[in-house]
């Protein structure tokens, strides 16, 4: 997705430059390029937002319910431990902020994994909960009730922290690019509509 967002950024910048071409044989092609850029960008972002907003149900997956029994709302992350051959990769995902006595449901594709970790943050950097869970039977859904401020493994929680920090950094970077794309897309759309009038 990052590559597509960068391509949209370059196309929107080029569209703004092509706005200056108002006459001659190139004007028609410049306008066509600008229209295609705007339509393509809106289509990509619409598809992406619908996909992100839809329920992330996955076929042949394990349902995981995380219940917050603590008196404070915590921001939870799920780290799936994927094992392929001799390599182990950690795949983080933001579950979200869960209020006391509430829960969130995630669906995990566990074909390359039989283990996941749950990390709970109070604030942005304060890791107050960490637990390691195995999935012995992939046909049974999992329920994790967070009842204590515990850290089951300092070594694993440090690895989880690094993954969560890298995940948040990538998301921040992606957010900046998306914001720039939206600004350029808005400018292109306004210029196209104004020109058409």
XYZ file of N, CA and C in Angstrom:
591
model
N 0.822 -1.206 0.000
C 0.000 0.000 0.000
C 0.864 1.268 0.000
N 2.014 1.190 0.668
C 2.905 2.361 0.732
C 3.349 2.793 -0.661
N 3.647 1.813 -1.519
C 4.088 2.125 -2.894
C 2.967 2.820 -3.670
N 1.738 2.315 -3.532
C 0.596 2.918 -4.238
C 0.370 4.354 -3.759
N 0.478 4.564 -2.440
C 0.286 5.913 -1.886
C 1.360 6.870 -2.405
N 2.594 6.380 -2.530
C 3.676 7.212 -3.066
C 3.439 7.529 -4.546
N 2.946 6.537 -5.309
C 2.625 6.764 -6.732
C 1.516 7.803 -6.874
N 0.493 7.704 -5.993
C -0.601 8.696 -6.004
C -0.057 10.087 -5.703
N 0.876 10.169 -4.750
C 1.496 11.452 -4.404
C 2.200 12.061 -5.620
N 3.013 11.250 -6.312
C 3.737 11.746 -7.494
C 2.765 12.148 -8.609
N 1.711 11.333 -8.808
C 0.726 11.637 -9.857
C -0.025 12.929 -9.544
N -0.346 13.158 -8.265
C -1.057 14.390 -7.867
C -0.172 15.621 -8.040
N 1.117 15.488 -7.713
C 2.057 16.598 -7.911
C 2.179 16.915 -9.401
N 2.309 15.869 -10.228
C 2.402 16.058 -11.675
C 1.118 16.685 -12.233
N -0.023 16.287 -11.673
C -1.308 16.861 -12.099
C -1.376 18.357 -11.815
N -0.841 18.770 -10.671
C -0.817 20.204 -10.349
C 0.084 20.966 -11.318
N 1.193 20.335 -11.704
C 2.100 20.973 -12.676
C 1.412 21.070 -14.043
N 0.698 19.997 -14.428
C 0.022 19.971 -15.734
C -1.163 20.932 -15.802
N -1.622 21.411 -14.652
C -2.721 22.387 -14.628
C -2.332 23.662 -15.369
N -1.039 23.934 -15.411
C -0.537 25.150 -16.074
C -0.681 25.075 -17.599
N -0.796 23.845 -18.144
C -0.949 23.694 -19.603
C -2.421 23.888 -19.950
N -2.735 25.012 -20.549
C -4.136 25.344 -20.822
C -4.464 25.434 -22.300
N -3.452 25.362 -23.150
C -3.715 25.449 -24.594
C -2.729 24.566 -25.345
N -3.048 24.322 -26.595
C -2.188 23.477 -27.421
C -2.636 22.024 -27.407
N -1.887 21.204 -28.134
C -2.257 19.787 -28.256
C -2.057 19.020 -26.953
N -1.170 19.492 -26.094
C -0.898 18.808 -24.818
C -1.982 19.061 -23.778
N -2.788 20.116 -23.971
C -3.797 20.482 -22.964
C -4.815 19.372 -22.750
N -5.228 18.732 -23.847
C -6.230 17.653 -23.747
C -5.664 16.462 -22.977
N -4.396 16.089 -23.293
C -3.767 14.964 -22.611
C -3.495 15.288 -21.142
N -3.132 16.533 -20.873
C -2.889 16.952 -19.493
C -4.167 16.858 -18.667
N -5.284 17.310 -19.258
C -6.575 17.248 -18.557
C -7.006 15.807 -18.339
N -6.798 14.960 -19.342
C -7.147 13.549 -19.229
C -6.336 12.889 -18.116
N -5.032 13.212 -18.056
C -4.171 12.663 -17.001
C -4.655 13.101 -15.629
N -5.043 14.362 -15.504
C -5.524 14.888 -14.222
C -6.819 14.205 -13.794
N -7.732 13.982 -14.743
C -9.003 13.315 -14.432
C -8.750 11.866 -14.000
N -7.882 11.165 -14.756
C -7.560 9.769 -14.424
C -6.909 9.685 -13.041
N -6.002 10.629 -12.736
C -5.328 10.645 -11.433
C -6.337 10.812 -10.298
N -7.263 11.765 -10.443
C -8.261 12.019 -9.399
C -9.182 10.815 -9.216
N -9.665 10.253 -10.328
C -10.580 9.102 -10.251
C -9.867 7.891 -9.640
N -8.639 7.631 -10.088
C -7.865 6.502 -9.562
C -7.598 6.674 -8.064
N -7.193 7.871 -7.657
C -6.885 8.136 -6.247
C -8.110 7.951 -5.367
N -9.235 8.515 -5.793
C -10.473 8.381 -5.007
C -10.884 6.910 -4.918
N -10.745 6.172 -6.014
C -11.100 4.741 -6.029
C -10.230 3.945 -5.065
N -8.925 4.185 -5.104
C -7.989 3.454 -4.228
C -8.300 3.734 -2.770
N -8.470 5.023 -2.416
C -8.729 5.360 -1.016
C -10.092 4.855 -0.551
N -11.103 4.884 -1.413
C -12.427 4.354 -1.056
C -12.333 2.862 -0.767
N -11.667 2.125 -1.658
C -11.497 0.681 -1.465
C -10.737 0.393 -0.173
N -9.660 1.150 0.063
C -8.807 0.931 1.230
C -9.569 1.190 2.524
N -10.346 2.289 2.573
C -11.093 2.610 3.793
C -12.220 1.612 4.043
N -12.875 1.145 2.984
C -13.923 0.128 3.156
C -13.304 -1.169 3.678
N -12.153 -1.536 3.117
C -11.467 -2.757 3.555
C -11.033 -2.651 5.014
N -10.528 -1.481 5.428
C -10.090 -1.276 6.810
C -11.269 -1.255 7.778
N -12.422 -0.740 7.315
C -13.587 -0.605 8.188
C -14.376 -1.903 8.325
N -14.233 -2.794 7.350
C -15.007 -4.036 7.370
C -14.520 -4.942 8.494
N -15.390 -5.830 8.931
C -15.033 -6.796 9.968
C -13.972 -7.727 9.396
N -12.900 -7.872 10.160
C -11.757 -8.637 9.657
C -11.928 -10.135 9.917
N -13.046 -10.707 9.452
C -13.260 -12.147 9.604
C -12.451 -12.878 8.548
N -11.742 -13.902 8.971
C -10.872 -14.651 8.068
C -11.310 -16.114 8.087
N -11.414 -16.727 6.895
C -11.769 -18.147 6.820
C -10.697 -19.001 7.491
N -11.127 -20.100 8.100
C -10.223 -21.040 8.780
C -9.315 -20.325 9.780
N -9.920 -19.450 10.569
C -9.138 -18.675 11.529
C -9.571 -19.009 12.960
N -8.749 -18.563 13.887
C -9.051 -18.718 15.310
C -9.595 -17.387 15.816
N -10.759 -17.420 16.432
C -11.333 -16.207 17.019
C -10.700 -15.930 18.371
N -10.277 -14.704 18.565
C -9.665 -14.309 19.840
C -10.476 -13.174 20.450
N -10.922 -13.388 21.683
C -11.662 -12.358 22.415
C -10.786 -11.875 23.567
N -10.446 -10.589 23.558
C -9.649 -9.990 24.640
C -10.583 -9.172 25.515
N -10.672 -9.555 26.802
C -11.585 -8.905 27.746
C -10.760 -8.136 28.764
N -11.063 -6.859 28.948
C -10.357 -6.036 29.924
C -11.125 -6.045 31.246
N -10.547 -6.718 32.255
C -11.156 -6.775 33.591
C -10.494 -5.792 34.554
N -9.545 -5.019 34.041
C -8.838 -4.044 34.886
C -9.661 -2.769 35.038
N -9.381 -1.969 36.077
C -10.182 -0.745 36.299
C -9.850 0.404 35.348
N -8.832 0.247 34.508
C -8.434 1.308 33.585
C -8.495 0.812 32.137
N -8.734 1.739 31.217
C -8.708 1.400 29.793
C -7.256 1.203 29.365
N -7.008 0.131 28.631
C -5.666 -0.146 28.126
C -5.700 -0.233 26.602
N -4.567 0.125 26.005
C -4.404 0.039 24.559
C -3.704 -1.291 24.271
N -4.390 -2.196 23.569
C -3.870 -3.549 23.377
C -3.310 -3.766 21.979
N -2.216 -4.538 21.955
C -1.595 -4.973 20.707
C -1.491 -6.493 20.725
N -1.669 -7.068 19.563
C -1.527 -8.503 19.380
C -0.267 -8.745 18.561
N 0.589 -9.631 19.017
C 1.791 -9.983 18.260
C 1.703 -11.473 17.941
N 1.537 -11.780 16.652
C 1.461 -13.176 16.215
C 2.865 -13.665 15.910
N 3.204 -14.859 16.415
C 4.533 -15.436 16.218
C 4.449 -16.426 15.066
N 4.941 -16.018 13.892
C 4.927 -16.884 12.704
C 6.235 -17.652 12.612
N 6.117 -18.965 12.413
C 7.309 -19.811 12.304
C 7.335 -20.477 10.934
N 8.345 -20.140 10.136
C 8.532 -20.759 8.827
C 9.953 -21.305 8.749
N 10.075 -22.599 8.519
C 11.372 -23.289 8.494
C 12.127 -22.995 9.790
N 13.245 -22.275 9.691
C 14.020 -21.947 10.897
C 13.856 -20.481 11.296
N 13.036 -19.735 10.555
C 12.846 -18.311 10.839
C 11.597 -18.089 11.690
N 11.703 -17.132 12.583
C 10.558 -16.721 13.391
C 10.332 -15.235 13.163
N 9.126 -14.873 12.730
C 8.800 -13.458 12.521
C 7.656 -13.063 13.437
N 7.723 -11.835 13.904
C 6.685 -11.296 14.784
C 5.822 -10.333 13.974
N 4.519 -10.565 14.018
C 3.579 -9.768 13.223
C 2.637 -9.006 14.163
N 2.918 -7.699 14.403
C 2.081 -6.938 15.342
C 0.802 -6.417 14.695
N -0.219 -6.239 15.523
C -1.485 -5.663 15.076
C -2.107 -4.918 16.248
N -2.652 -3.741 15.966
C -3.292 -2.946 17.008
C -4.726 -3.427 17.203
N -5.026 -3.938 18.387
C -6.397 -4.378 18.692
C -7.270 -3.165 18.985
N -6.709 -2.213 19.742
C -7.450 -0.999 20.079
C -7.511 -0.779 21.579
N -8.061 0.362 21.945
C -8.218 0.698 23.360
C -9.487 0.015 23.871
N -9.346 -0.739 24.948
C -10.485 -1.474 25.520
C -10.775 -0.928 26.913
N -12.000 -0.464 27.098
C -12.426 0.057 28.401
C -12.661 -1.088 29.388
N -12.731 -0.777 30.686
C -13.010 -1.821 31.685
C -14.337 -2.534 31.399
N -14.316 -3.853 31.537
C -15.476 -4.725 31.327
C -15.957 -4.746 29.867
N -15.103 -4.348 28.951
C -15.419 -4.445 27.521
C -14.449 -5.426 26.862
N -14.717 -5.755 25.614
C -13.867 -6.709 24.911
C -13.752 -6.336 23.440
N -12.763 -6.945 22.790
C -12.581 -6.838 21.335
C -12.361 -8.236 20.784
N -12.789 -8.439 19.553
C -12.619 -9.734 18.905
C -11.724 -9.568 17.681
N -10.748 -10.437 17.568
C -9.861 -10.487 16.407
C -9.902 -11.902 15.837
N -9.615 -12.016 14.548
C -9.556 -13.328 13.899
C -8.136 -13.556 13.411
N -7.537 -14.655 13.861
C -6.127 -14.920 13.582
C -5.976 -16.065 12.589
N -5.203 -15.824 11.553
C -4.836 -16.880 10.610
C -3.612 -17.571 11.196
N -3.795 -18.785 11.694
C -2.735 -19.465 12.438
C -2.115 -20.620 11.652
N -2.119 -20.552 10.318
C -1.564 -21.657 9.528
C -0.049 -21.781 9.675
N 0.648 -20.676 9.974
C 2.102 -20.725 10.163
C 2.494 -20.453 11.604
N 1.521 -20.476 12.485
C 1.796 -20.090 13.867
C 0.968 -20.927 14.845
N 1.500 -21.090 16.038
C 0.725 -21.723 17.108
C 0.893 -20.951 18.418
N 1.285 -19.653 18.264
C 1.535 -18.829 19.446
C 1.272 -17.366 19.130
N 0.779 -16.628 20.125
C 0.616 -15.179 19.999
C 0.848 -14.536 21.361
N 1.149 -13.247 21.328
C 1.362 -12.481 22.548
C 0.351 -11.339 22.591
N -0.002 -10.941 23.804
C -0.860 -9.770 24.017
C -0.074 -8.756 24.843
N -0.009 -7.529 24.355
C 0.666 -6.442 25.081
C -0.340 -5.329 25.347
N -0.388 -4.876 26.600
C -1.299 -3.796 26.978
C -0.533 -2.569 27.437
N -0.894 -1.424 26.880
C -0.211 -0.166 27.194
C -1.151 0.773 27.944
N -0.598 1.413 28.969
C -1.287 2.505 29.655
C -0.572 3.775 29.201
N -1.193 4.516 28.302
C -0.497 5.630 27.648
C 0.208 5.100 26.409
N 1.124 5.897 25.854
C 1.763 5.512 24.590
C 2.941 4.566 24.766
N 3.709 4.720 25.840
C 4.957 3.965 25.985
C 4.990 3.041 27.199
N 4.011 3.134 28.085
C 4.056 2.413 29.348
C 3.416 1.023 29.205
N 4.247 0.003 28.999
C 3.769 -1.375 28.880
C 3.461 -1.911 30.274
N 2.197 -2.191 30.542
C 1.794 -2.636 31.887
C 1.266 -4.069 31.892
N 1.090 -4.638 30.695
C 0.593 -6.022 30.631
C 1.246 -6.737 29.454
N 1.718 -7.958 29.708
C 2.244 -8.791 28.638
C 1.964 -10.249 28.970
N 1.389 -10.974 28.007
C 1.147 -12.401 28.208
C 1.413 -13.161 26.920
N 1.849 -14.409 27.095
C 2.200 -15.291 25.980
C 1.171 -16.423 25.957
N 0.639 -16.726 24.771
C -0.419 -17.729 24.673
C -0.111 -18.701 23.534
N -0.332 -19.990 23.805
C -0.174 -20.996 22.753
C -1.556 -21.414 22.261
N -1.589 -21.922 21.034
C -2.844 -22.374 20.433
C -2.685 -23.868 20.115
N -2.972 -24.733 21.086
C -2.804 -26.167 20.847
C -3.840 -26.736 19.879
N -5.050 -26.183 19.920
C -6.119 -26.646 19.032
C -6.639 -25.458 18.230
N -6.430 -25.486 16.919
C -6.793 -24.344 16.083
C -8.269 -24.328 15.695
N -9.038 -25.275 16.237
C -10.485 -25.309 16.004
C -11.277 -24.685 17.146
N -10.575 -24.318 18.206
C -11.247 -23.739 19.382
C -10.855 -22.267 19.508
N -11.862 -21.410 19.639
C -11.606 -19.979 19.803
C -10.997 -19.703 21.168
N -10.285 -18.578 21.247
C -9.547 -18.214 22.463
C -10.221 -17.036 23.171
N -10.179 -17.071 24.494
C -10.631 -15.929 25.311
C -9.504 -15.583 26.269
N -9.065 -14.322 26.226
C -8.029 -13.841 27.142
C -8.655 -12.776 28.037
N -8.718 -13.064 29.328
C -9.228 -12.092 30.300
C -8.045 -11.435 30.988
N -7.923 -10.128 30.834
C -6.819 -9.371 31.441
C -7.276 -8.911 32.812
N -6.758 -9.573 33.862
C -7.217 -9.296 35.230
C -6.157 -8.661 36.112
N -4.861 -8.789 35.722
C -3.757 -8.259 36.530
C -2.773 -7.506 35.649
N -2.029 -6.606 36.287
C -0.917 -5.951 35.594
C 0.290 -6.880 35.713
N 0.492 -7.722 34.696
C 1.592 -8.690 34.768
C 2.462 -8.581 33.515
N 3.691 -9.081 33.687
C 4.611 -9.223 32.563
C 5.199 -10.624 32.666
N 4.719 -11.537 31.826
C 5.107 -12.942 31.941
C 6.556 -13.202 31.539
N 7.118 -12.339 30.689
C 8.507 -12.536 30.255
C 9.104 -11.193 29.855
N 10.138 -10.780 30.583
C 10.797 -9.507 30.276
C 11.474 -9.559 28.897
N 12.085 -10.712 28.580
C 12.786 -10.854 27.309
C 11.809 -10.748 26.131
N 10.694 -11.487 26.219
C 9.710 -11.461 25.133
C 8.996 -10.114 25.061
N 8.734 -9.504 26.221
C 8.044 -8.208 26.203
C 8.926 -7.121 25.596
N 10.251 -7.228 25.771
C 11.170 -6.276 25.126
C 11.116 -6.427 23.600
N 11.071 -7.691 23.148
C 10.951 -7.941 21.702
C 9.615 -7.413 21.185
N 8.548 -7.620 21.967
C 7.218 -7.128 21.579
C 7.200 -5.605 21.509
N 7.856 -4.970 22.495
C 7.916 -3.499 22.527
C 8.570 -2.948 21.266
N 9.672 -3.573 20.844
C 10.366 -3.133 19.633
C 9.463 -3.264 18.414
N 8.739 -4.382 18.331
C 7.837 -4.598 17.199
C 6.698 -3.581 17.186
N 6.145 -3.298 18.368
C 5.045 -2.324 18.468
C 5.531 -0.923 18.113
N 6.744 -0.561 18.589
C 7.315 0.749 18.256
C 7.528 0.887 16.738
N 8.073 -0.172 16.110
C 8.299 -0.145 14.659
C 6.969 -0.078 13.911
N 5.982 -0.806 14.394
C 4.632 -0.821 13.789
C 3.994 0.564 13.858
N 4.092 1.206 15.032
C 3.526 2.560 15.203
C 4.271 3.588 14.367
N 5.591 3.431 14.254
C 6.389 4.346 13.427
C 5.968 4.252 11.960
N 5.798 3.015 11.466
C 5.361 2.811 10.076
C 3.970 3.391 9.844
N 3.079 3.203 10.823
C 1.717 3.746 10.699
C 1.716 5.274 10.700
N 2.600 5.881 11.511
C 2.714 7.344 11.539
C 3.209 7.860 10.194
N 4.230 7.170 9.658
C 4.777 7.544 8.348
C 3.697 7.434 7.266
N 2.961 6.338 7.299
C 1.877 6.116 6.338
C 0.808 7.193 6.475
N 0.501 7.563 7.725
C -0.497 8.615 7.985
C -0.089 9.961 7.391
N 1.204 10.283 7.478
C 1.710 11.548 6.911
C 1.559 11.542 5.385
N 1.944 10.413 4.745
C 1.813 10.306 3.290
C 0.355 10.396 2.853
N -0.537 9.752 3.607
C -1.969 9.787 3.262
C -2.507 11.209 3.387
N -2.097 11.925 4.445
C -2.525 13.316 4.628
C -2.061 14.192 3.459
N -0.799 14.016 3.052
C -0.276 14.772 1.900
C -1.060 14.432 0.630
N -1.345 13.143 0.448
C -2.131 12.723 -0.723
C -3.507 13.360 -0.725
N -4.151 13.385 0.444
C -5.489 13.986 0.540
C -5.462 15.471 0.204
N -4.450 16.181 0.700
C -4.332 17.616 0.404
C -4.157 17.849 -1.101
N -3.253 17.090 -1.710
C -3.016 17.234 -3.151
C -4.231 16.804 -3.971
N -4.902 15.741 -3.523
C -6.100 15.267 -4.213
C -7.215 16.312 -4.148
N -7.361 16.942 -2.978
C -8.369 17.996 -2.809
C -8.071 19.180 -3.731
N -6.798 19.586 -3.792
C -6.405 20.693 -4.673
C -6.695 20.362 -6.135
N -6.343 19.154 -6.547
C -6.597 18.727 -7.931
C -8.085 18.688 -8.244
N -8.876 18.194 -7.288
C -10.329 18.106 -7.490
C -10.946 19.488 -7.620
N -10.518 20.411 -6.751
C -11.036 21.791 -6.800
C -10.670 22.451 -8.121
N -9.419 22.274 -8.553
C -8.974 22.882 -9.816
C -9.710 22.286 -11.017
N -9.979 20.981 -10.967
C -10.729 20.341 -12.058
C -12.153 20.846 -12.136
N -12.811 20.941 -10.985
C -14.205 21.403 -10.958
C -14.287 22.862 -11.387
N -13.357 23.676 -10.858
C -13.359 25.092 -11.208
C -13.078 25.300 -12.698
N -12.196 24.493 -13.242
C -11.867 24.598 -14.664
C -13.056 24.183 -15.519
N -13.770 23.126 -15.067
C -14.929 22.668 -15.823
C -16.041 23.706 -15.844
N -16.190 24.459 -14.768
C -17.213 25.508 -14.723
C -16.849 26.662 -15.637
